[in-house]
XYZ file of C-alpha atoms in Angstrom:
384
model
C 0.000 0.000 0.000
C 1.605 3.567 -0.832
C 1.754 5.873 1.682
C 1.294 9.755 1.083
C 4.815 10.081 2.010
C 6.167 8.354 -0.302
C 6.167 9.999 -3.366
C 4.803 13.152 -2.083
C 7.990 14.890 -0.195
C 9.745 14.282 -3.690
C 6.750 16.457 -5.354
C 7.700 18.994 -2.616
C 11.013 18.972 -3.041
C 11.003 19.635 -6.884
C 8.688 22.747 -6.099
C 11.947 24.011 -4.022
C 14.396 23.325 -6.501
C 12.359 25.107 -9.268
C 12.270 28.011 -6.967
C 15.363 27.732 -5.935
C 16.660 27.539 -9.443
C 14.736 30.954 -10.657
C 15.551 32.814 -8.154
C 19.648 32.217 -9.254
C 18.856 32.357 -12.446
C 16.935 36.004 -12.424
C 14.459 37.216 -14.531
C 16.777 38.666 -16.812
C 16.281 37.485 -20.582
C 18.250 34.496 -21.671
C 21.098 36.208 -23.990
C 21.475 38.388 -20.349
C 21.737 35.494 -18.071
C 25.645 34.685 -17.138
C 26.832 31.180 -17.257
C 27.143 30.613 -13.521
C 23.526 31.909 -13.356
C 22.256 29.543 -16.002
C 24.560 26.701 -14.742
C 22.727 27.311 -11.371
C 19.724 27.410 -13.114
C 19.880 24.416 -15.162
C 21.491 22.245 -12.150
C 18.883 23.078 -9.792
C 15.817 21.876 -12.386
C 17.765 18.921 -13.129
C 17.624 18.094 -9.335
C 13.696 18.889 -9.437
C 13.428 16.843 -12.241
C 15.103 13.421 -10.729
C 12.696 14.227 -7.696
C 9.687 14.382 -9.993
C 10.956 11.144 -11.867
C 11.416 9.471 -8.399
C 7.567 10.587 -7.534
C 6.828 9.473 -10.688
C 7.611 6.184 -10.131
C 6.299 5.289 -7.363
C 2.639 7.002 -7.950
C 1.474 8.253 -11.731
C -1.802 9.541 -10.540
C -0.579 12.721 -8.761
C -1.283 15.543 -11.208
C 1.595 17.829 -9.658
C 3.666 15.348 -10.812
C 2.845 16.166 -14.626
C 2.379 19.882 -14.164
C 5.958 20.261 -12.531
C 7.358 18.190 -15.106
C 5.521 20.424 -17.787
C 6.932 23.753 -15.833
C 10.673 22.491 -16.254
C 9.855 22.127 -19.990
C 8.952 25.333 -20.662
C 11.690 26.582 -18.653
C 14.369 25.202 -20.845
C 11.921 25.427 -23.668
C 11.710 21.893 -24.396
C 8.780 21.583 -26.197
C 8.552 17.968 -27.311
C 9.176 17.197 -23.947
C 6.297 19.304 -22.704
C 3.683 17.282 -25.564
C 4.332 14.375 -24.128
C 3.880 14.917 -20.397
C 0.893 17.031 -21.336
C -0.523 14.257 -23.814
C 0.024 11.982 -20.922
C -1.684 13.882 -18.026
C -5.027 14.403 -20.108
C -4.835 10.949 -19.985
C -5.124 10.775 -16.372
C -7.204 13.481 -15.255
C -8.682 15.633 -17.934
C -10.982 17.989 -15.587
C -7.209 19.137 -13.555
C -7.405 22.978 -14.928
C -3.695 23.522 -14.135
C -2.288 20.980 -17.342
C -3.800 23.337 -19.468
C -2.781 26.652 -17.849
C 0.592 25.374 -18.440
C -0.497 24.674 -21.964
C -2.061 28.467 -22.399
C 1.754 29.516 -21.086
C 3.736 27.743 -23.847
C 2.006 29.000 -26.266
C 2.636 32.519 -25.415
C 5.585 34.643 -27.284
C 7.374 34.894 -24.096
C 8.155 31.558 -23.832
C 8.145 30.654 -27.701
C 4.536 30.687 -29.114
C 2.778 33.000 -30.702
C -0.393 35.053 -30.127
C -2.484 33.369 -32.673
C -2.071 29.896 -30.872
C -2.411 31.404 -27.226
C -5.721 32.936 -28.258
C -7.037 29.331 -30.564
C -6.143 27.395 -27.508
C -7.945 29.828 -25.375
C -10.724 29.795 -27.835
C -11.013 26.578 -28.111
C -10.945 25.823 -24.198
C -13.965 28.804 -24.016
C -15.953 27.190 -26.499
C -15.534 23.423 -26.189
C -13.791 22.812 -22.690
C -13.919 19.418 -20.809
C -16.259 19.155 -18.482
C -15.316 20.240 -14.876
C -12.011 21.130 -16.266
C -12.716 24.686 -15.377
C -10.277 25.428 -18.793
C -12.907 28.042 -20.234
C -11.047 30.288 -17.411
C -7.821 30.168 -19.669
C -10.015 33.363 -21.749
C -9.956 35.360 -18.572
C -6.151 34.608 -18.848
C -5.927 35.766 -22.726
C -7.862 39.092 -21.721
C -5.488 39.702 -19.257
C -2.677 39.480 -21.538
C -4.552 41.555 -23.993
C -5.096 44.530 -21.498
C -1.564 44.804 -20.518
C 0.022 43.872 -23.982
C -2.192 45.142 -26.862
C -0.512 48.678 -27.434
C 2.894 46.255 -27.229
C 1.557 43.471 -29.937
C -0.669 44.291 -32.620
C -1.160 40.413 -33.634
C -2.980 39.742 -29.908
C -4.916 43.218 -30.669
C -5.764 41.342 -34.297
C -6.828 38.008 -33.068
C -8.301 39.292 -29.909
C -10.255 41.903 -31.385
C -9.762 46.076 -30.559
C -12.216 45.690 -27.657
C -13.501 48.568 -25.434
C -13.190 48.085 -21.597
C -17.061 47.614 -22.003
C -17.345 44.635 -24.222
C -13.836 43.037 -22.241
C -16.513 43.401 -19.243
C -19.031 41.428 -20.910
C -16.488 38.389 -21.514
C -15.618 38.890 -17.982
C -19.226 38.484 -17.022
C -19.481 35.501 -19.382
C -16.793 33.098 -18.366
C -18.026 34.549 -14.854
C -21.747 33.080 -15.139
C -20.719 29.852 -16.710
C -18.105 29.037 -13.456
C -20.338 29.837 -11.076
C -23.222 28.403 -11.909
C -21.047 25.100 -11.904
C -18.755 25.860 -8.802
C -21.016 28.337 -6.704
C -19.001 30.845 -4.708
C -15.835 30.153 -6.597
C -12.900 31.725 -4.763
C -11.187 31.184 -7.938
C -13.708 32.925 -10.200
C -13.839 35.615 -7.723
C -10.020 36.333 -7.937
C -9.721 35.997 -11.561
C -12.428 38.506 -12.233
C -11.530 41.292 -9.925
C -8.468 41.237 -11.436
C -10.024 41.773 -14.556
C -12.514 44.798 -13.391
C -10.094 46.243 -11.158
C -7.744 46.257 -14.373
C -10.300 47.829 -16.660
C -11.632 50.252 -13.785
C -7.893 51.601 -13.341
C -7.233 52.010 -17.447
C -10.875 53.966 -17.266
C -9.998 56.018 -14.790
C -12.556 54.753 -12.298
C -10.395 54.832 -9.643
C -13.565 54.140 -6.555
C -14.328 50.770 -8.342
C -10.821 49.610 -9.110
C -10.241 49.557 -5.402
C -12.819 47.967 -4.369
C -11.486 45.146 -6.762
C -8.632 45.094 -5.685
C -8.856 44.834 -1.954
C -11.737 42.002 -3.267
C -8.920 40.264 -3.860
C -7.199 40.808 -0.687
C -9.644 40.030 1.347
C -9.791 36.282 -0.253
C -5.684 36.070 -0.025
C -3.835 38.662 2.068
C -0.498 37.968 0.209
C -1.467 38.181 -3.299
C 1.417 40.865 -3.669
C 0.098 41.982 -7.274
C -3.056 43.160 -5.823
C -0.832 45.412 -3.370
C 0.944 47.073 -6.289
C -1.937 48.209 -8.383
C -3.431 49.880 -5.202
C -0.247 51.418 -4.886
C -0.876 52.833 -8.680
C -4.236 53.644 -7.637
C -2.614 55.663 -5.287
C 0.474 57.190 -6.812
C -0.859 57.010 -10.647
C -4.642 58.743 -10.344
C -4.778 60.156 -6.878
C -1.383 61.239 -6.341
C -0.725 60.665 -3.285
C 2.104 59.159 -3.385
C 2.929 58.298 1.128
C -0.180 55.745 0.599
C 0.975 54.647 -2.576
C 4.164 53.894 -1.063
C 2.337 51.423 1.922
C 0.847 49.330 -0.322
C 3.872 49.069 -2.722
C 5.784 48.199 0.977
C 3.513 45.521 1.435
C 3.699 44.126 -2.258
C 7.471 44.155 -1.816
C 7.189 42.287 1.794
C 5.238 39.753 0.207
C 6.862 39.316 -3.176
C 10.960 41.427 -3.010
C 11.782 40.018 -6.969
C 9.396 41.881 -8.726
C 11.211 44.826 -10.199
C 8.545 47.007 -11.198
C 7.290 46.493 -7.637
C 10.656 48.667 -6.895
C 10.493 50.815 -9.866
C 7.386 52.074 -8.959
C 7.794 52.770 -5.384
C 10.829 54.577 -6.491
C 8.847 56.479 -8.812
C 6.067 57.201 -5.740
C 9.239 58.350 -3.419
C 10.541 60.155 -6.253
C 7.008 62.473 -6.220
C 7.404 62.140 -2.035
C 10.845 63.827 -1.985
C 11.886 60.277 -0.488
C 15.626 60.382 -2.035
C 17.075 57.491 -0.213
C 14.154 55.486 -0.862
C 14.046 56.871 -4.511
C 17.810 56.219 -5.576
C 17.733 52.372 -3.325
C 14.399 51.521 -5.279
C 15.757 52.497 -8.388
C 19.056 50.947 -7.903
C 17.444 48.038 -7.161
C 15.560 47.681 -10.163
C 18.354 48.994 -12.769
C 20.286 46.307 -11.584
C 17.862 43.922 -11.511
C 17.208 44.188 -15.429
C 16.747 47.316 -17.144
C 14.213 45.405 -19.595
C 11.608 45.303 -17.828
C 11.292 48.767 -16.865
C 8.463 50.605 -19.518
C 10.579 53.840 -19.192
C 14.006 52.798 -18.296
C 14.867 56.347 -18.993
C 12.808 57.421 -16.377
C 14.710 55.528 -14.094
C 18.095 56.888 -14.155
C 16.484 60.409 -14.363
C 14.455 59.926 -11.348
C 18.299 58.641 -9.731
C 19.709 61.083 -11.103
C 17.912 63.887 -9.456
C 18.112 62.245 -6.184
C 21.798 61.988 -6.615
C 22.228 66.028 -7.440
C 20.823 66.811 -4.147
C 23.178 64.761 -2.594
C 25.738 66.422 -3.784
C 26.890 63.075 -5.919
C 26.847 65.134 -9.475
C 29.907 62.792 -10.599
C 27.456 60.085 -10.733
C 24.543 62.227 -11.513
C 26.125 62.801 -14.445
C 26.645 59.044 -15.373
C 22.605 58.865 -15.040
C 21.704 61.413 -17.476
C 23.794 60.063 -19.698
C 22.162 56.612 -19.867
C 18.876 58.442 -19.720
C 19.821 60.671 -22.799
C 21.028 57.283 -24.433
C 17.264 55.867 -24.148
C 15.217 59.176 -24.726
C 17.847 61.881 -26.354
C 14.178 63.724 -27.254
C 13.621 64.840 -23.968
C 15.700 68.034 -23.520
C 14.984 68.556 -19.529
C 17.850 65.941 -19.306
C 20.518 67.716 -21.183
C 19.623 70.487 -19.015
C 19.843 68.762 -15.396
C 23.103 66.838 -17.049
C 24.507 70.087 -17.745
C 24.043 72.039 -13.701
C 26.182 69.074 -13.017
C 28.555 69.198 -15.570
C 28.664 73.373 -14.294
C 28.877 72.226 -10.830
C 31.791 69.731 -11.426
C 33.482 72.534 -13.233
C 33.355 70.715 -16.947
C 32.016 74.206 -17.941
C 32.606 73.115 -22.061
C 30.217 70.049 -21.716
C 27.604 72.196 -19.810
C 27.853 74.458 -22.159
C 27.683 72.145 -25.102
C 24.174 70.384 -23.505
C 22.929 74.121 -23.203
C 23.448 74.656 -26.978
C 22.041 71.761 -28.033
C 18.952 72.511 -26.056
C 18.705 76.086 -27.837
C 19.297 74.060 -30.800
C 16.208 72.171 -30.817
C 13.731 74.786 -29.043
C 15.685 78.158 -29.695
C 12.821 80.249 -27.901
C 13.910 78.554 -24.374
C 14.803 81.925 -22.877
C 16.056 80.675 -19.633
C 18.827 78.076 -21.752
C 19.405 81.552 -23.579
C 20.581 83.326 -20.049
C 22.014 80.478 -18.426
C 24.083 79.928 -21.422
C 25.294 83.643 -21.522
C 26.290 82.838 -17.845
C 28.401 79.746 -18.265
C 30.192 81.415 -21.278
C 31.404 84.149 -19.432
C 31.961 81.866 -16.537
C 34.195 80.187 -19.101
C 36.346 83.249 -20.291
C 36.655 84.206 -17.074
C 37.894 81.152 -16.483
C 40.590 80.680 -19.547
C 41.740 84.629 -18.621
């Protein structure tokens, strides 16, 4: 007779290794990832794979089993691997929702798919699902991706369909009816759609309803971290006030430290708050985390950079603006901050060559006009 035991503390100890193994690997991309990193990486979800075989072995009906196996596979994108522990699972349980979430996931362009076979799989799960599977859900999945990717990927606005917040409410309220009336008082259902209306209510602006959703979702699960943040852009993005944003980014950080828009934000918020330590340790933080992930990495070292002019550190101020120009050279505020602290540091030629290329590009900036007249002569007095 097989005990629980068993097989089971294997199962468990392949969910630590995979953990283990992301969190020294990063969540850099791959080409960014050094080899020690990757090494790490790959030797930790070899580990969790022996433990799953082990499992395996002794007991084939736990489903954990099949979806860990399936999450090392799209890790090291091996894709005929993945078919054939996913062709195998539906053979054991075909109502376990979480074989074809993992599905859904390879098929996305982030891990090697593409948008037209993330949305048919999606489709296809909506309209002909197994029964009990739950797998319909996968839609509310697909519209999530669409409302924080569509500007990003016109192929998932294309197969998705250039939906307003209205009609993405309506599918919400769809997959919503169907769940419930087969799983009354689905915790799950509950979770998945106030992430959707409290996703649409903040991109509309409707920032009484969006909260509500969101602290919906708290009040099911207390450490789902994501929840946290987007109060926290409630807070900092449409109300502006930026010491509650802060809390709640605190608390998504307590819960959840890797995230580095979690930092990038609540050095934004401290940023606003005149919170300079806070502002150049978050940002820090998150430009050395991976400066890919950041929307407006520019924004970033500018927000440093300010931070680091008031503490006197215009050396390294300097260094910021620099990388900020690199990303955005449009925006001519930086050649102007870059150039007080090339003036302060006494590289009065470089300050003066930002000035003139401001004046350049918006001649009728009177103040450039006098502070350039200033550093000239500050300049000749200097050479006399």
């Amino acid at each position: 007779e097989i005990q629980l035991g068993d097989w089971s503390s294997d199962v468990c100890s392949s969910d630590l290794y995979i953990h283990d193994g992301w969190r020294d690997r990063g969540d850099k991309y791959a080409n960014e990832t050094s080899n020690d990193q990757f090494r790490n990486f790959y030797d930790k979800l070899k580990l969790a794979k022996e433990a799953l075989e082990k499992a395996y072995n002794i007991y084939k009906e736990d489903m954990d089993i099949y979806c860990g196996m399936m999450t090392i596979c799209i890790s090291l994108s091996q894709r005929k691997e993945f078919e054939f522990w996913y062709t195998k699972s539906l053979d054991i349980d075909k109502t376990y929702f979480n074989i074809y979430h993992q599905k859904f996931t390879i098929l996305l362009p982030k891990w090697g798919g593409s948008w037209k076979d993330a949305y048919n799989f999606a489709k296809k799960m909506k309209d002909n699902s197994p029964k009990g599977s739950k797998a319909y859900c996968l839609y509310l999945e697909l519209i999530l991706e669409y409302l924080y990717n569509s500007d990003k990927y016109s192929d998932l606005k294309y197969y998705y369909g250039d939906k307003t917040y209205t009609k993405i409410l309506q599918d919400v309220a769809e997959i919503e009816s169907r769940l419930l009336s087969e799983f009354p008082g689905s915790e799950f259902m509950i979770i998945k759609r106030e992430r959707i209306k409290g996703s649409c209510y903040f991109m509309l602006g409707d920032t009484e309803e969006a909260e509500k959703s969101f602290k919906r979702i708290i009040e099911f699960d207390s450490n789902y971290h994501w929840a946290w943040y987007m109060l926290g852009q409630i807070y900092t993005k449409n109300l502006k006030k930026y010491k509650d944003g802060i809390k709640f980014y605190n608390k998504a950080i307590e819960i959840y430290n890797d995230d580095i828009l979690y930092h990038f934000e609540r050095g934004y918020a401290a940023y606003c708050d005149f919170d300079i330590d806070l502002c150049i340790s978050d940002m820090s933080i998150a430009l050395k985390k991976n400066i890919k992930y950041i929307p407006q990495i520019w924004m970033a070292y500018f927000c440093r950079g300010i931070c680091l002019q008031h503490k006197g550190k215009n050396s390294a101020a300097i260094e910021d603006f620099t990388s900020a120009i690199t990303e955005n050279p449009e925006y001519l505020e930086l050649f102007k901050y870059r150039s007080w602290s090339y003036h302060v540091t006494g590289q009065l030629d470089k300050a003066i060559s930002d000035l003139r290329h401001i004046l350049k590009n918006n001649p009728q900036d009177n103040q450039t006009v006098e502070l350039l007249k200033q550093y000239e002569s500050e300049l000749q007095t200097k050479r006399k």
